[in-house]
Short mmCIF file of C-alpha atoms and ligand atoms in Angstrom, two decimals:
data_model
loop_
_atom_site.label_atom_id
_atom_site.label_comp_id
_atom_site.label_asym_id
_atom_site.label_seq_id
_atom_site.Cartn_x
_atom_site.Cartn_y
_atom_site.Cartn_z
CA MET A 1 -29.02 -33.93 21.34
CA VAL A 2 -27.97 -32.41 18.05
CA SER A 3 -30.42 -30.72 15.77
CA GLY A 4 -30.04 -28.90 12.49
CA SER A 5 -27.80 -29.88 9.65
CA ASN A 6 -24.51 -28.65 11.11
CA GLY A 7 -24.94 -30.58 14.34
CA THR A 8 -25.98 -33.68 12.46
CA THR A 9 -23.09 -33.47 10.03
CA SER A 10 -20.48 -33.47 12.73
CA PHE A 11 -22.30 -35.81 15.12
CA MET A 12 -20.49 -38.99 14.13
CA THR A 13 -17.11 -37.45 13.34
CA ASP A 14 -17.13 -35.75 16.77
CA PHE A 15 -18.08 -39.02 18.41
CA LEU A 16 -15.36 -40.93 16.55
CA GLN A 17 -12.83 -38.37 17.66
CA LYS A 18 -13.91 -38.84 21.29
CA CYS A 19 -13.45 -42.58 20.87
CA GLY A 20 -9.92 -42.16 19.51
CA GLY A 21 -10.70 -42.37 15.79
CA TYR A 22 -12.58 -45.67 15.69
CA SER A 23 -15.66 -46.81 17.44
CA VAL A 24 -16.79 -50.23 18.64
CA VAL A 25 -20.38 -51.27 17.97
CA ASP A 26 -21.95 -54.13 19.93
CA GLY A 27 -22.41 -57.67 18.60
CA GLY A 28 -25.29 -60.00 17.76
CA PHE A 29 -28.16 -59.12 20.03
CA ALA A 30 -30.93 -61.63 19.34
CA THR A 31 -28.49 -64.50 19.05
CA GLU A 32 -26.91 -63.50 22.36
CA LEU A 33 -30.35 -63.59 24.01
CA GLU A 34 -30.67 -67.10 22.57
CA ARG A 35 -27.27 -68.12 23.89
CA HIS A 36 -28.63 -67.20 27.32
CA GLY A 37 -31.59 -69.50 26.81
CA ALA A 38 -34.27 -67.24 25.30
CA ASP A 39 -36.62 -68.98 22.87
CA LEU A 40 -37.00 -66.64 19.91
CA ASN A 41 -39.13 -68.94 17.80
CA ASP A 42 -41.82 -66.30 17.59
CA PRO A 43 -42.94 -63.71 15.05
CA LEU A 44 -41.55 -61.03 17.36
CA TRP A 45 -38.12 -62.75 17.44
CA SER A 46 -35.87 -60.74 19.81
CA ALA A 47 -38.64 -58.22 20.57
CA LYS A 48 -40.38 -61.02 22.44
CA CYS A 49 -37.87 -60.52 25.26
CA LEU A 50 -39.02 -56.92 25.77
CA VAL A 51 -42.17 -58.53 27.14
CA SER A 52 -40.90 -61.79 28.61
CA SER A 53 -37.41 -60.98 29.90
CA PRO A 54 -36.41 -57.31 30.00
CA HIS A 55 -33.75 -58.20 32.61
CA LEU A 56 -32.03 -60.40 30.00
CA VAL A 57 -32.18 -57.58 27.45
CA ARG A 58 -30.46 -55.31 29.98
CA LYS A 59 -27.87 -57.97 30.80
CA VAL A 60 -26.91 -58.44 27.14
CA HIS A 61 -26.49 -54.68 26.71
CA LEU A 62 -24.29 -54.61 29.80
CA ASP A 63 -22.21 -57.54 28.59
CA TYR A 64 -21.49 -55.65 25.38
CA LEU A 65 -20.60 -52.49 27.29
CA ASP A 66 -18.24 -54.50 29.47
CA ALA A 67 -16.74 -55.94 26.28
CA GLY A 68 -15.88 -52.41 25.10
CA ALA A 69 -18.82 -51.36 22.91
CA ASN A 70 -19.19 -47.61 22.35
CA ILE A 71 -22.57 -48.08 20.71
CA ILE A 72 -25.33 -50.39 21.89
CA ILE A 73 -28.26 -51.19 19.62
CA THR A 74 -31.71 -51.57 21.17
CA ALA A 75 -33.91 -54.67 21.11
CA SER A 76 -36.37 -53.00 18.73
CA TYR A 77 -35.14 -54.67 15.52
CA GLN A 78 -38.33 -56.73 15.19
CA ALA A 79 -40.44 -54.59 17.53
CA THR A 80 -43.22 -53.08 15.45
CA ILE A 81 -46.61 -51.71 16.38
CA GLN A 82 -48.20 -54.04 13.83
CA GLY A 83 -46.30 -57.04 15.22
CA PHE A 84 -47.28 -56.31 18.82
CA GLU A 85 -50.91 -55.71 17.83
CA ALA A 86 -50.99 -59.09 16.09
CA LYS A 87 -50.04 -60.54 19.48
CA GLY A 88 -53.00 -58.85 21.16
CA PHE A 89 -51.31 -55.74 22.56
CA SER A 90 -53.11 -52.42 22.25
CA THR A 91 -51.53 -49.64 20.18
CA GLU A 92 -50.60 -47.82 23.40
CA GLU A 93 -48.96 -50.92 24.83
CA ALA A 94 -47.08 -51.50 21.57
CA GLU A 95 -45.79 -47.94 21.59
CA ALA A 96 -44.77 -48.26 25.25
CA LEU A 97 -42.79 -51.41 24.40
CA LEU A 98 -40.92 -49.55 21.68
CA ARG A 99 -40.02 -46.82 24.17
CA ARG A 100 -39.09 -49.46 26.72
CA SER A 101 -36.47 -50.91 24.37
CA VAL A 102 -34.63 -47.60 24.50
CA GLU A 103 -35.15 -47.17 28.26
CA ILE A 104 -33.59 -50.55 28.95
CA ALA A 105 -30.51 -49.71 26.89
CA CYS A 106 -30.24 -46.34 28.68
CA GLU A 107 -30.55 -48.12 32.04
CA ALA A 108 -27.73 -50.47 31.07
CA ARG A 109 -25.58 -47.46 30.13
CA GLU A 110 -26.30 -45.81 33.50
CA ILE A 111 -25.40 -48.99 35.36
CA TYR A 112 -22.21 -49.22 33.33
CA TYR A 113 -21.27 -45.59 34.00
CA ASP A 114 -22.03 -45.96 37.73
CA ARG A 115 -19.88 -49.03 37.91
CA CYS A 116 -17.03 -47.23 36.14
CA MET A 117 -17.42 -44.27 38.48
CA LYS A 118 -17.06 -46.61 41.46
CA ASP A 119 -14.03 -48.21 39.85
CA SER A 120 -12.81 -44.63 39.26
CA CYS A 121 -12.38 -44.87 35.51
CA ASP A 122 -11.36 -41.66 33.73
CA PHE A 123 -14.53 -39.56 33.98
CA THR A 124 -14.90 -36.14 32.40
CA GLY A 125 -16.63 -33.23 34.13
CA SER A 126 -19.77 -33.97 32.12
CA GLY A 127 -20.12 -37.33 33.79
CA ARG A 128 -19.09 -39.26 30.70
CA ILE A 129 -16.13 -41.54 30.47
CA SER A 130 -13.55 -39.86 28.27
CA SER A 131 -12.13 -43.02 26.76
CA HIS A 132 -15.39 -44.90 26.53
CA PRO A 133 -18.35 -42.72 25.57
CA VAL A 134 -21.51 -44.68 24.85
CA LEU A 135 -24.35 -44.05 22.42
CA VAL A 136 -27.72 -45.79 22.36
CA ALA A 137 -28.87 -46.57 18.81
CA ALA A 138 -32.56 -47.41 18.37
CA SER A 139 -32.81 -50.32 15.99
CA VAL A 140 -35.26 -50.26 13.10
CA GLY A 141 -35.38 -53.60 11.32
CA SER A 142 -36.89 -53.85 7.86
CA TYR A 143 -40.45 -54.68 6.78
CA GLY A 144 -38.98 -58.09 5.95
CA ALA A 145 -37.98 -58.55 9.58
CA TYR A 146 -41.59 -57.92 10.65
CA LEU A 147 -42.72 -60.57 8.14
CA ALA A 148 -40.62 -62.95 10.27
CA ASP A 149 -39.88 -65.24 7.36
CA GLY A 150 -36.29 -64.20 6.75
CA SER A 151 -37.24 -61.83 3.93
CA GLU A 152 -34.65 -59.36 5.12
CA TYR A 153 -32.28 -61.85 3.47
CA SER A 154 -34.11 -61.72 0.11
CA GLY A 155 -35.42 -58.15 0.02
CA ASP A 156 -38.21 -59.42 -2.18
CA TYR A 157 -41.49 -57.93 -0.97
CA GLY A 158 -43.46 -58.50 -4.18
CA ASP A 159 -45.09 -55.89 -6.40
CA ALA A 160 -47.88 -55.14 -3.93
CA VAL A 161 -45.46 -53.42 -1.55
CA SER A 162 -44.78 -49.86 -2.71
CA LEU A 163 -42.73 -46.98 -1.38
CA GLU A 164 -45.87 -45.65 0.28
CA THR A 165 -46.62 -49.03 1.91
CA LEU A 166 -43.17 -49.05 3.47
CA LYS A 167 -43.36 -45.43 4.60
CA GLU A 168 -46.72 -45.99 6.26
CA PHE A 169 -45.52 -49.22 7.82
CA HIS A 170 -42.52 -47.54 9.48
CA ARG A 171 -43.81 -43.99 10.11
CA ARG A 172 -45.23 -44.16 13.64
CA ARG A 173 -42.52 -46.50 14.90
CA VAL A 174 -39.73 -44.26 13.63
CA LEU A 175 -41.40 -41.21 15.20
CA ILE A 176 -41.66 -42.95 18.56
CA LEU A 177 -38.06 -44.12 18.50
CA ALA A 178 -36.86 -40.68 17.39
CA ASN A 179 -38.49 -39.20 20.51
CA SER A 180 -37.54 -41.96 22.92
CA GLY A 181 -34.26 -40.59 24.26
CA ALA A 182 -32.08 -42.64 21.89
CA ASP A 183 -29.00 -40.87 20.53
CA LEU A 184 -29.56 -42.07 16.99
CA ILE A 185 -31.57 -44.49 14.87
CA ALA A 186 -29.95 -47.59 13.41
CA PHE A 187 -31.76 -48.54 10.22
CA GLU A 188 -30.23 -51.96 9.88
CA THR A 189 -30.21 -55.03 7.65
CA ILE A 190 -31.78 -52.93 4.87
CA PRO A 191 -32.37 -55.40 2.04
CA ASN A 192 -33.33 -53.20 -0.90
CA LYS A 193 -33.31 -49.74 -2.43
CA LEU A 194 -37.06 -49.17 -1.96
CA GLU A 195 -36.77 -49.46 1.83
CA ALA A 196 -33.73 -47.16 1.92
CA LYS A 197 -35.73 -44.60 -0.04
CA ALA A 198 -38.70 -45.01 2.30
CA TYR A 199 -36.49 -44.36 5.37
CA ALA A 200 -34.84 -41.32 3.76
CA GLU A 201 -38.19 -39.80 2.79
CA LEU A 202 -39.64 -40.50 6.24
CA LEU A 203 -36.75 -38.78 8.00
CA GLU A 204 -37.22 -35.75 5.84
CA GLU A 205 -41.04 -35.61 5.84
CA GLU A 206 -41.25 -35.99 9.60
CA GLY A 207 -38.46 -33.48 10.25
CA ILE A 208 -36.64 -35.98 12.41
CA THR A 209 -33.75 -34.29 14.15
CA ILE A 210 -31.83 -37.18 15.66
CA PRO A 211 -29.12 -38.68 13.46
CA ALA A 212 -29.36 -42.10 11.83
CA TRP A 213 -27.22 -44.71 10.15
CA PHE A 214 -28.23 -46.81 7.17
CA SER A 215 -26.76 -50.31 7.09
CA PHE A 216 -27.40 -52.75 4.25
CA ASN A 217 -26.90 -56.49 3.92
CA SER A 218 -25.46 -58.46 1.06
CA LYS A 219 -24.99 -62.08 0.13
CA ASP A 220 -22.59 -61.70 -2.78
CA GLY A 221 -20.33 -58.80 -1.83
CA ILE A 222 -21.51 -56.82 -4.86
CA ASN A 223 -25.17 -55.95 -4.41
CA VAL A 224 -27.53 -55.76 -1.47
CA VAL A 225 -29.51 -58.96 -0.90
CA SER A 226 -32.37 -57.99 -3.27
CA GLY A 227 -29.90 -57.58 -6.12
CA ASP A 228 -30.15 -53.77 -6.00
CA SER A 229 -26.84 -51.99 -6.47
CA ILE A 230 -24.99 -51.20 -3.25
CA LEU A 231 -23.77 -48.04 -4.96
CA GLU A 232 -27.34 -46.85 -5.52
CA CYS A 233 -28.39 -47.83 -2.00
CA ALA A 234 -25.44 -46.12 -0.36
CA SER A 235 -26.04 -43.03 -2.53
CA ILE A 236 -29.55 -42.72 -1.11
CA ALA A 237 -28.02 -42.79 2.37
CA ASP A 238 -25.39 -40.27 1.33
CA SER A 239 -28.02 -37.81 0.08
CA CYS A 240 -30.00 -37.96 3.32
CA GLU A 241 -29.01 -35.15 5.65
CA GLN A 242 -29.78 -37.03 8.85
CA VAL A 243 -27.60 -39.99 7.93
CA VAL A 244 -24.29 -39.84 9.79
CA ALA A 245 -22.86 -43.25 8.84
CA VAL A 246 -23.42 -45.72 6.02
CA GLY A 247 -22.46 -49.36 5.96
CA ILE A 248 -23.04 -53.06 6.00
CA ASN A 249 -24.29 -55.49 8.63
CA CYS A 250 -25.46 -59.09 8.94
CA THR A 251 -23.28 -60.10 6.00
CA ALA A 252 -20.56 -62.74 5.88
CA PRO A 253 -17.10 -61.39 6.79
CA ARG A 254 -15.61 -62.50 3.46
CA PHE A 255 -17.74 -59.95 1.57
CA ILE A 256 -17.05 -56.95 3.77
CA HIS A 257 -13.81 -55.63 2.27
CA GLY A 258 -15.21 -55.19 -1.25
CA LEU A 259 -18.41 -53.69 0.10
CA ILE A 260 -16.53 -51.07 2.12
CA LEU A 261 -14.69 -50.05 -1.06
CA SER A 262 -18.01 -49.78 -2.92
CA VAL A 263 -19.66 -47.71 -0.19
CA ARG A 264 -16.65 -45.40 -0.10
CA LYS A 265 -17.06 -44.70 -3.81
CA VAL A 266 -20.33 -42.87 -3.19
CA THR A 267 -20.01 -41.34 0.25
CA SER A 268 -17.50 -39.63 2.46
CA LYS A 269 -19.66 -40.24 5.55
CA PRO A 270 -18.15 -42.59 8.15
CA VAL A 271 -18.49 -46.25 7.17
CA ILE A 272 -19.92 -48.70 9.69
CA ILE A 273 -19.56 -52.47 9.41
CA TYR A 274 -20.91 -55.17 11.69
CA PRO A 275 -20.80 -58.50 9.89
CA ASN A 276 -22.42 -61.69 11.11
CA SER A 277 -20.44 -64.83 11.84
CA GLY A 278 -20.81 -66.05 8.25
CA GLU A 279 -23.31 -68.76 9.20
CA THR A 280 -26.58 -69.32 7.37
CA TYR A 281 -30.04 -68.70 8.84
CA ASN A 282 -32.93 -71.10 8.30
CA ALA A 283 -35.93 -68.78 8.58
CA GLU A 284 -38.46 -71.61 8.71
CA LEU A 285 -36.83 -73.25 11.72
CA LYS A 286 -35.54 -69.92 13.03
CA LYS A 287 -32.20 -71.65 13.53
CA TRP A 288 -28.65 -71.08 12.33
CA VAL A 289 -26.81 -73.65 10.23
CA GLU A 290 -23.74 -74.21 12.33
CA SER A 291 -20.09 -74.81 11.43
CA THR A 292 -20.15 -72.63 8.36
CA GLY A 293 -19.05 -69.44 10.07
CA VAL A 294 -15.68 -67.94 10.85
CA ARG A 295 -14.07 -68.23 14.26
CA ASP A 296 -13.76 -65.09 16.40
CA GLU A 297 -10.01 -65.10 15.77
CA ASP A 298 -10.49 -65.03 12.01
CA PHE A 299 -13.26 -62.45 12.21
CA VAL A 300 -11.11 -60.09 14.19
CA SER A 301 -8.01 -60.64 12.07
CA TYR A 302 -9.91 -58.87 9.25
CA ILE A 303 -10.33 -55.68 11.27
CA GLY A 304 -7.05 -54.09 10.12
CA LYS A 305 -7.95 -54.73 6.51
CA TRP A 306 -11.42 -53.27 6.95
CA ARG A 307 -9.96 -50.26 8.75
CA ASP A 308 -7.47 -49.72 5.93
CA ALA A 309 -10.30 -49.97 3.40
CA GLY A 310 -11.94 -47.01 5.14
CA ALA A 311 -14.35 -48.25 7.80
CA SER A 312 -14.39 -46.51 11.16
CA LEU A 313 -17.13 -48.19 13.17
CA PHE A 314 -16.76 -51.91 13.81
CA GLY A 315 -18.96 -54.45 15.50
CA GLY A 316 -20.69 -57.76 14.93
CA CYS A 317 -24.15 -58.95 13.94
CA CYS A 318 -25.89 -62.30 14.31
CA ARG A 319 -23.94 -65.06 16.11
CA THR A 320 -21.09 -62.80 17.15
CA THR A 321 -20.72 -62.49 20.92
CA PRO A 322 -19.21 -60.24 23.62
CA ASN A 323 -15.99 -62.18 23.05
CA THR A 324 -15.90 -60.99 19.45
CA ILE A 325 -16.47 -57.41 20.58
CA LYS A 326 -13.81 -57.68 23.29
CA ALA A 327 -11.31 -58.76 20.67
CA ILE A 328 -12.32 -55.98 18.25
CA SER A 329 -12.00 -53.45 21.04
CA ARG A 330 -8.56 -54.75 21.94
CA VAL A 331 -7.34 -54.63 18.34
CA LEU A 332 -8.58 -51.09 17.79
CA SER A 333 -7.03 -49.73 20.96
CA ASN A 334 -3.67 -51.20 19.98
CA LYS A 335 -2.89 -48.25 17.73
CA SER A 336 0.85 -48.77 17.64
CA LEU A 337 0.54 -51.87 15.52
CA PRO A 338 0.73 -51.59 11.73
CA SER A 339 -2.31 -53.07 10.02
CA ALA A 340 -0.51 -56.19 8.85
CA ASN A 341 0.17 -57.06 12.47
CA LEU A 342 -3.28 -56.41 13.80
CA ASN A 343 -3.42 -59.86 15.32
CA ILE A 344 -5.26 -60.62 18.47
CA GLN A 345 -5.01 -62.87 21.44
CA MET A 346 -8.49 -64.01 22.39
C1 LIG B 401 -31.58 -61.18 10.73
S1 LIG B 401 -32.65 -62.56 10.68
C2 LIG B 401 -31.79 -63.76 11.55
C3 LIG B 401 -33.93 -62.05 11.73
C4 LIG B 401 -34.96 -63.04 12.05
C5 LIG B 401 -36.12 -63.04 11.13
N1 LIG B 401 -36.71 -61.74 10.93
C6 LIG B 401 -37.15 -64.00 11.66
O1 LIG B 401 -38.11 -63.61 12.31
O2 LIG B 401 -36.95 -65.19 11.44
N1 LIG B 402 -29.51 -55.66 15.95
C1 LIG B 402 -30.09 -56.92 15.50
C2 LIG B 402 -29.77 -57.14 14.06
C3 LIG B 402 -30.25 -58.43 13.52
S1 LIG B 402 -29.80 -58.67 11.86
C4 LIG B 402 -29.55 -58.03 16.35
O1 LIG B 402 -28.34 -58.02 16.59
O2 LIG B 402 -30.30 -58.90 16.77
ZN1 LIG B 403 -27.87 -59.94 12.02
#
């Protein structure tokens, strides 16, 4: 894997080039586990399946690869040492589960590559598919995700939580994921500036050499969910040497266009977007309020606009499915179409 600033700088641009200019990220992971029957009403949320149903975790990764994803995000969003310990696991077991999240994603990628090899897809000498290279991104969800009360949608941790609290909370987990065999770290659903700063300082203090992306969430299209300025948050990401992409996830599609324009004002790093379906989450019930989201067709019809605004990595977050990703993949590979005609047939 890359190390040193030069390698890190070109990591994502090289990858995008290999993918043909744009890259497809996977879709909602936890919500896809739920669609397959997993009960995530648990403080560990999706990380519960690392213990109870690793085969389902692998299947969901594979479904997204089959749908055309170039980047799969591990099941570690809500996997924390503190969260596992609260469930009675030892520190060693908790750390092993974090590593396991990456192993499962890597296994899915191997199965996918083997299958493609058998189907004689276009393989390069290096054993990678030229038109469909795949990265494994180790998810790091926020401190608010660990709290399991939906606070990644408020970003309000109270005055007792300082920069140091957040750095100490994430330190060991980030170190383990950075040395787990993942290609990069996905710091996702970042709800406030303090947590972005904590991640940036951690990466630097620990001399972490694998690349990372920083992805924020918003509920008004102007600021991140805490009310902190997206410009300030994205600037923190821009200043961090290890960060190879900056963007927005788990945010309603209608806010994405304006947010891409804002992010682009403060960084020339590749912009990643993976919106949710636009539905609302009830953190108490751990359930989604249905019928308020956009249909896959509508979601994907925005892709041309988001691409024109300057994004280059596209996927989905909560309540999007392999169908959404299939449609995104199809739209992006149809390069001959002008943006206004980037329509899809589902
Ligand atoms: C992105 S939200 C839907 C994640 C779930 C939350 N941390 C919870 O445990 O309820
Ligand atoms: N990668 C996580 C993000 C939740 S906001 C998931 O898709 O479950
Ligand atoms: Zn989400």
